XYZ file of C-alpha atoms in Angstrom:
419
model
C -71.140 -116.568 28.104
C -71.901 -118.822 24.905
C -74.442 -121.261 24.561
C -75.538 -123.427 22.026
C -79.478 -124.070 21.390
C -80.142 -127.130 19.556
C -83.514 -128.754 18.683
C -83.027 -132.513 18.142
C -84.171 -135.156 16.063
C -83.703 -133.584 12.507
C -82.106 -136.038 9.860
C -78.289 -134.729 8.378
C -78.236 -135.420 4.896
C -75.132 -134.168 2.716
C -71.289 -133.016 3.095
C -69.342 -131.620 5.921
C -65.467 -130.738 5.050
C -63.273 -131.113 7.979
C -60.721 -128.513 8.752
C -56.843 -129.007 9.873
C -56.049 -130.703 13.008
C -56.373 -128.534 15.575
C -54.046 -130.753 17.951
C -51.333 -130.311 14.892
C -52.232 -126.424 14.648
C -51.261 -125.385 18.599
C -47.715 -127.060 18.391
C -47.142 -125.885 14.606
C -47.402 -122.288 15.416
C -44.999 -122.289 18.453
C -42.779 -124.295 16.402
C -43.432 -121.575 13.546
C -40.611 -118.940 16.156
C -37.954 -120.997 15.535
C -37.570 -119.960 11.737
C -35.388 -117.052 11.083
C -37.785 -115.587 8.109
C -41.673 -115.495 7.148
C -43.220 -118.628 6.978
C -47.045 -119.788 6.134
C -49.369 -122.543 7.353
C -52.141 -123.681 5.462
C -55.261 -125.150 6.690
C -55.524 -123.390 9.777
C -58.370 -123.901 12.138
C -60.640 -120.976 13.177
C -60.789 -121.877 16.605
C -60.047 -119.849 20.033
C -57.537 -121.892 20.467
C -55.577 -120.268 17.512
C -56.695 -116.919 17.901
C -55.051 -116.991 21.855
C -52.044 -118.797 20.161
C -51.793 -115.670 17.393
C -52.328 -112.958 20.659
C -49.114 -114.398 22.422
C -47.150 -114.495 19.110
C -48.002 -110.381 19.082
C -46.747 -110.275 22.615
C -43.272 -112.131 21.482
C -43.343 -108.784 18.936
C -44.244 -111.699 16.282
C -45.829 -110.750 12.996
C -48.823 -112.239 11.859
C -52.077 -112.528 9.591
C -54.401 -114.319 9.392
C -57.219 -114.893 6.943
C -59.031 -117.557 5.501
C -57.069 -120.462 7.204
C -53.943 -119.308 5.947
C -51.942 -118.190 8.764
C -48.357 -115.936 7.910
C -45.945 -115.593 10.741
C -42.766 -113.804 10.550
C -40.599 -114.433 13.623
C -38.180 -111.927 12.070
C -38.264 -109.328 15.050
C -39.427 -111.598 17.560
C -38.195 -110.536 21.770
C -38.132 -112.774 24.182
C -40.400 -111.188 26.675
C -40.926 -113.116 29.963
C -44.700 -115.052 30.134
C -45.292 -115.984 33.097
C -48.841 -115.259 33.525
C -52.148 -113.485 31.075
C -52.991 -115.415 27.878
C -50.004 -118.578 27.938
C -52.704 -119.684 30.787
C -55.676 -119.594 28.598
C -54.829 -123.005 26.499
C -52.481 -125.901 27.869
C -50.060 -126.169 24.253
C -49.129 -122.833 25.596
C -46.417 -125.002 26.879
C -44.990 -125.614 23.754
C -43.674 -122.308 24.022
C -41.259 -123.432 26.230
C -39.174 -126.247 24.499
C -39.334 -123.360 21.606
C -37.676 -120.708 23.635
C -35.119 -123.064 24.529
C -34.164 -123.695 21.071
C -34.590 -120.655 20.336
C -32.879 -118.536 22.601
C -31.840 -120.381 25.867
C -34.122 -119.357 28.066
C -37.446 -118.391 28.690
C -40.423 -117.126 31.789
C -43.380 -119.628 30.583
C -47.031 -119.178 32.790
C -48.144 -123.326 33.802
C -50.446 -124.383 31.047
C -54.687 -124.247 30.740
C -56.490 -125.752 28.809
C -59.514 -128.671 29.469
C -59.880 -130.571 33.246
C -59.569 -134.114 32.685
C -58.182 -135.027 35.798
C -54.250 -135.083 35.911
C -51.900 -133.730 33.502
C -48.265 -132.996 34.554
C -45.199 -132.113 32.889
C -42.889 -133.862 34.525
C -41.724 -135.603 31.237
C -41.214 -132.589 29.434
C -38.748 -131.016 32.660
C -37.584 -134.119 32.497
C -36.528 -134.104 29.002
C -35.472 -130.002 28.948
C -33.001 -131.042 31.529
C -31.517 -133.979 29.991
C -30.714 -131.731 27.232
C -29.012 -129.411 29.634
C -31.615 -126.989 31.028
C -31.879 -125.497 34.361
C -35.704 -125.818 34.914
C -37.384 -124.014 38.017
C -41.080 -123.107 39.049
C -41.457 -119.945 40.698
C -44.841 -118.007 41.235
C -46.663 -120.458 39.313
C -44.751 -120.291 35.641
C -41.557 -122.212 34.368
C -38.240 -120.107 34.563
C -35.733 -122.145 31.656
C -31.989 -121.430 31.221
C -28.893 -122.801 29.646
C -25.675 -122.019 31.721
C -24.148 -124.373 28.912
C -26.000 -124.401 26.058
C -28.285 -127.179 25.166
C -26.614 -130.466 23.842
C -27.832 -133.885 22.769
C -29.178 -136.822 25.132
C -30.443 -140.197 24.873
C -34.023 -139.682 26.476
C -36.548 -142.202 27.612
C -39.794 -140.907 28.329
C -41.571 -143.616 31.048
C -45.227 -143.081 29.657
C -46.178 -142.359 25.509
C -46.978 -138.232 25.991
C -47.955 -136.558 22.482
C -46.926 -133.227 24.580
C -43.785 -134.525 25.977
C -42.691 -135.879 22.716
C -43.281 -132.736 20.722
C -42.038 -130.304 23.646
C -38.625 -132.247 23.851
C -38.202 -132.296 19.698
C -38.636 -128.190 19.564
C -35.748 -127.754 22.125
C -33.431 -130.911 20.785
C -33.919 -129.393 16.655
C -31.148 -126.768 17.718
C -28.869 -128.531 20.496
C -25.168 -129.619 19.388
C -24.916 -133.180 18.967
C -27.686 -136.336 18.390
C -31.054 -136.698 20.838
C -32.966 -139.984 20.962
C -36.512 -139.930 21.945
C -37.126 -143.307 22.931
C -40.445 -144.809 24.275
C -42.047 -141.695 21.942
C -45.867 -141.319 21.203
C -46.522 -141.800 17.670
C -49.424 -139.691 16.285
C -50.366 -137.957 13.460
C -49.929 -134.592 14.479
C -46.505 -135.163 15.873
C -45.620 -136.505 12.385
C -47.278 -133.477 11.046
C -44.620 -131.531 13.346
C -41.114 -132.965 12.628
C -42.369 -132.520 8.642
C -42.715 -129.078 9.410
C -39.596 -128.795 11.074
C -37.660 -130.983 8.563
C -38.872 -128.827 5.777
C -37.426 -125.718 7.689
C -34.042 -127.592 7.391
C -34.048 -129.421 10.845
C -32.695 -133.332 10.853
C -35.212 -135.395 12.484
C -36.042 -138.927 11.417
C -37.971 -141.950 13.121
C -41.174 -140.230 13.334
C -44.028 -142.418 13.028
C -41.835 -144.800 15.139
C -41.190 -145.155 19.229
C -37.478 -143.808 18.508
C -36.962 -140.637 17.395
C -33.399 -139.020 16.293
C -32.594 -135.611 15.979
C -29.436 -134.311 14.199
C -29.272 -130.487 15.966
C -28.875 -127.715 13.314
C -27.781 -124.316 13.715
C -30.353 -122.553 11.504
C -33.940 -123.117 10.684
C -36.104 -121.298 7.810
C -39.291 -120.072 6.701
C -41.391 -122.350 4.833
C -45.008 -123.354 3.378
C -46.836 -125.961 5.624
C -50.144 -128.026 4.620
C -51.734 -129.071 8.077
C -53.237 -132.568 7.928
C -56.693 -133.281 8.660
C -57.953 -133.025 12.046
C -59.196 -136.557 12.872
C -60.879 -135.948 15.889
C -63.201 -133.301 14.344
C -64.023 -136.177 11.396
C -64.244 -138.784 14.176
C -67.037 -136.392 15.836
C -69.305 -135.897 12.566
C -68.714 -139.274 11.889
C -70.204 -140.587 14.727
C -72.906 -138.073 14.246
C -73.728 -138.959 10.874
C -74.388 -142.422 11.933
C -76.591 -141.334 15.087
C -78.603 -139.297 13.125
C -77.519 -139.112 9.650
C -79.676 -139.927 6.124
C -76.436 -140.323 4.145
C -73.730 -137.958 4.991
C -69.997 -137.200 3.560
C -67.258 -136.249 5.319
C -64.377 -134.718 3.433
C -60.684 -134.032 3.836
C -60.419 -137.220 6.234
C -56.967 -139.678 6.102
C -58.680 -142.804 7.195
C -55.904 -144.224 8.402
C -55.601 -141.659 11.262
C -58.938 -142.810 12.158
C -59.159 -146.748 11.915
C -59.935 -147.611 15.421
C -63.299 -145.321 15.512
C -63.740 -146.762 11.822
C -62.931 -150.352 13.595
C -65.762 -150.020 16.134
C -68.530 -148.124 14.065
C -68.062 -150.804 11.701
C -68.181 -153.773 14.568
C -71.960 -151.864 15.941
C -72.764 -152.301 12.184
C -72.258 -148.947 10.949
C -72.682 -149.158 6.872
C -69.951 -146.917 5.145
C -68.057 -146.647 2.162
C -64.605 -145.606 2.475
C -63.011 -143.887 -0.388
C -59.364 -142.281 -0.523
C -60.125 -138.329 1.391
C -63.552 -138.914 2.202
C -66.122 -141.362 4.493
C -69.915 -141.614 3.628
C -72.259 -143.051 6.186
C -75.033 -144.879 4.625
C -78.465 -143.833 6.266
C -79.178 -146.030 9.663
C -81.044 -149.083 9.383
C -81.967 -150.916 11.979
C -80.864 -151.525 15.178
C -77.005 -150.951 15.897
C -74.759 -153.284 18.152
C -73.471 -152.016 21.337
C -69.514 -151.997 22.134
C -66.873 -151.721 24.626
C -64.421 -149.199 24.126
C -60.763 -148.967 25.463
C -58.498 -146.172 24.723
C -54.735 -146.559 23.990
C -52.256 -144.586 22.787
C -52.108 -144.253 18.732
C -52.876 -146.420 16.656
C -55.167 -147.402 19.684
C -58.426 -145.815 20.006
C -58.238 -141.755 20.523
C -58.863 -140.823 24.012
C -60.599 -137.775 22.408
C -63.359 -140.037 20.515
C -64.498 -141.671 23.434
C -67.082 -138.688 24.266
C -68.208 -137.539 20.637
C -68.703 -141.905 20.016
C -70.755 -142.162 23.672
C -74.777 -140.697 22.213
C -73.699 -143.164 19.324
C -73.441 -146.207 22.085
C -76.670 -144.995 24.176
C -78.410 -145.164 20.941
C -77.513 -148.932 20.651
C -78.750 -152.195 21.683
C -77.244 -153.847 24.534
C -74.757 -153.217 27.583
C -71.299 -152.116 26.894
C -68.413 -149.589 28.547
C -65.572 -147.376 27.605
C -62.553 -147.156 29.497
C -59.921 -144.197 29.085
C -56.323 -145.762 29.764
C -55.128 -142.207 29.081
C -57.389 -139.984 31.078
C -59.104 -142.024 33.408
C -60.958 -138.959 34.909
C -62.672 -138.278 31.573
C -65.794 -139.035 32.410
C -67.484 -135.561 32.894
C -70.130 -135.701 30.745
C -71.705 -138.602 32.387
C -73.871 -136.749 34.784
C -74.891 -134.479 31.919
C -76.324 -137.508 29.938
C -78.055 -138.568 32.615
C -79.653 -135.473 32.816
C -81.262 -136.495 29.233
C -82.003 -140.060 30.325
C -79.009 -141.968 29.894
C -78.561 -145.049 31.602
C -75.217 -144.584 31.929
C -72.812 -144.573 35.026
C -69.404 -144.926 36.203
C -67.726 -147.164 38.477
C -63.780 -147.111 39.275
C -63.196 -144.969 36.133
C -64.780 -147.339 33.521
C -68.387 -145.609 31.908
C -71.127 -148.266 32.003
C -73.967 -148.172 29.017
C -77.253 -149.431 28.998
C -78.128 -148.798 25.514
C -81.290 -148.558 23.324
C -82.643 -145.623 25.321
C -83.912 -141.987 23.444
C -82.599 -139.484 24.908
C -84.520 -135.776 26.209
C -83.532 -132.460 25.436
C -82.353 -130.975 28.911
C -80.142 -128.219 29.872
C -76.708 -129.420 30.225
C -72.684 -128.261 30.306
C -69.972 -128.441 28.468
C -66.617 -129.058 31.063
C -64.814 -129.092 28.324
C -63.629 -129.420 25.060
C -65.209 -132.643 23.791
C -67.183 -133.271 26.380
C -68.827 -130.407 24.432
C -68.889 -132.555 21.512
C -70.505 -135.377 22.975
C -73.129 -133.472 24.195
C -73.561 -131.898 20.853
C -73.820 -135.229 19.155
C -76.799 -136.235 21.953
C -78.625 -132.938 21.732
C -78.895 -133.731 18.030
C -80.001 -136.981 18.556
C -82.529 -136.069 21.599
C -86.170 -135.218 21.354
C -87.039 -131.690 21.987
C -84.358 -128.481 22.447
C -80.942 -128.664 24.436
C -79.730 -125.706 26.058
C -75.702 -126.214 26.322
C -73.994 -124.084 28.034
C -70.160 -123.737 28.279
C -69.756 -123.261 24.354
C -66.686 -121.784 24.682
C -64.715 -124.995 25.314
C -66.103 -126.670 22.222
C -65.199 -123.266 20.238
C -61.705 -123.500 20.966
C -61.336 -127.080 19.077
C -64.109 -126.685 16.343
C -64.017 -124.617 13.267
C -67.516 -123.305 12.480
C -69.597 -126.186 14.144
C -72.313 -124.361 14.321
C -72.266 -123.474 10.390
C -70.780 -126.540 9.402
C -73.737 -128.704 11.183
C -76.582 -126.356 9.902
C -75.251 -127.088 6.521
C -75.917 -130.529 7.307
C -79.492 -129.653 8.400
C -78.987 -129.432 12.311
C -81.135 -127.173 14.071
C -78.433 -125.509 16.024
C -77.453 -121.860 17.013
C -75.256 -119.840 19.138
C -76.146 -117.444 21.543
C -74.211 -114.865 23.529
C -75.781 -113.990 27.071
């Protein structure tokens, strides 16, 4: 077990560099099988998540290495060895490997995905999708058996609710099918982007990315490449937040602040002083009193379901009553009871998280239930008076690179302990 220790209340002054999107990362390196010769990602993340990603490549008899965030991966002798249980459970993207395997080879044994609780997460869309394209989909003993009696072949595809997972899952199986798919009703983040350039640049036809209708051209043969990952914008969303908590003028690097305009939106509304520049945000010291805000997440460009919990000390800290509501995950709301635990008048009531602001916060012993729920609580112990203990570090450890360093940097008195 892993544990953080954090004494609060100490200023961050100076730079923090943000590494590559971790929620680009876990559907890049899937993706990665489906070339036919080396290929190397750039930017990596050194997160758990990664390093179980990089233990089931070995299992597929996939080369790689992997050393300071470059990641090489050669799919050249890769078998398709049935999955169904062991490490594919240990992260939910694990799922990826399935529209992958379809592509790839027709079939595939996939374990039912991990990964963070946040209420309800099916995959009906992506079975959905897998079949439209001509898959035989059944769930036996708890993992995903996939064939293709006939091969996989193009479909016009309408996905009933924006899914980031759905969208990317159905784009790895259509890059190879004969014939034209059509993603319509298709989520439109970043990382997804990030994706279909990867997959373009490996000599797959997609096009409408960015957009709610995607179109894929299926090719017969897909190569090895170089990859830059983008910037992961929930990691800058998290310092960001912290920086104006806590912060006495702080930089944070390698950010696109387009991916981030809603948090930028609201930080600025609560009167958040910053000067945005082209790769990089600085956060002018705090002064004053900050305004409080209600929150509402939405699919991108909306506000990130995966801010609302890093941006929550940031709202306790601030004058008035507001509430966040989490259109995506309504069942997000974990790390409520573990504020309150460090005197947060905070509650919920039918889903929506209630904030009395203007209140200081205690150091307490409190857990992480997941992955940024762990950041939240991160961002509060900083901001608390007197030493958090929080336990459950290993869900913040598989989404950020070197937190512990990275904030320490920063002047954070933070450590992590192994019991």
């Amino acid at each position: 077990m892993k544990n953080f220790i954090i004494e609060g209340n100490h200023p961050l002054r100076g730079e923090v560099v943000v590494s590559g999107a971790k929620n680009s990362t876990v559907a890049l390196i899937p993706a990665a099988v489906l070339a036919d010769s080396p290929l190397t990602l750039e930017g990596v993340p050194a997160i758990d998540d990664v390093d179980a990603l990089i233990a089931i490549l070995q299992d597929f008899n996939v080369k790689t290495e992997f050393e300071g965030n470059i990641l090489k991966i050669d799919p050249s002798n890769m078998e398709n060895i049935p999955m169904p249980e062991g490490k594919i459970h240990s992260l939910r993207a694990s799922y990826y490997f399935m529209g992958a395997l379809l592509a790839k080879y027709g079939e595939g044994v996939v374990g039912l995905p991990g990964g963070c609780s946040l209420g309800p997460r099916p995959i009906d869309l992506h079975i959905k999708g897998f079949e439209a394209l001509g898959a035989k989909v059944e769930t036996k003993d708890g993992a995903i058996h996939l064939s293709t009696p006939n091969g996989l072949h193009g479909a016009e595809i309408y996905l009933d609710i924006v899914s980031v997972g759905a969208t990317i899952n159905i784009m790895l199986a259509a890059v190879k099918a004969k014939g034209t798919t059509i993603i319509e009703n298709a989520a439109r983040e970043p990382e997804i982007i990030d994706v279909a350039s990867f997959l373009n640049k490996m000599g797959a036809n997609i096009k409408g990315v960015g957009t709610s209708t995607i179109r894929i051209e299926g090719v017969e043969h897909l190569h090895g490449v170089s990859h830059q990952i983008i910037p992961d914008r929930i990691e800058a969303g998290t310092y960001l937040a912290a920086a104006a908590l806590i912060g006495e003028g702080v930089c944070v690097k390698n950010v696109i602040f387009e991916h981030i305009e809603g948090l930028v939106a609201k930080m600025g509304e609560m009167s958040v002083k910053m000067d945005i520049f082209e790769d990089k945000i600085y956060v002018h010291p705090r002064q004053g009193d900050l305004k409080m805000v209600n929150i509402k997440t939405m699919a991108y460009p909306g506000f990130a379901t995966d801010l609302q919990q890093p941006i929550t000390p940031l709202l306790i800290s601030s004058v008035g009553s507001g509430s966040i509501e989490d259109t995506i995950y309504p069942k997000r709301v974990k790390h409520v009871p573990e504020l309150r635990r460090m005197g947060a008048d905070i509650e919920v009531i039918d889903d929506t998280i209630y904030i009395k602001g203007a209140k200081k916060l205690t150091g307490a012993r409190v857990k992480a239930s997941d992955l940024r729920a762990g950041a939240c609580l991160i961002n509060a112990a900083l901001y608390a008076e007197g030493t958090t203990e929080l336990y459950g570090a290993e869900h913040i450890l598989r989404g950020y690179d070197n937190i512990c360093g990275k904030l320490q940097k920063l002047g954070a008195k933070i450590q992590l302990v192994e019991e």
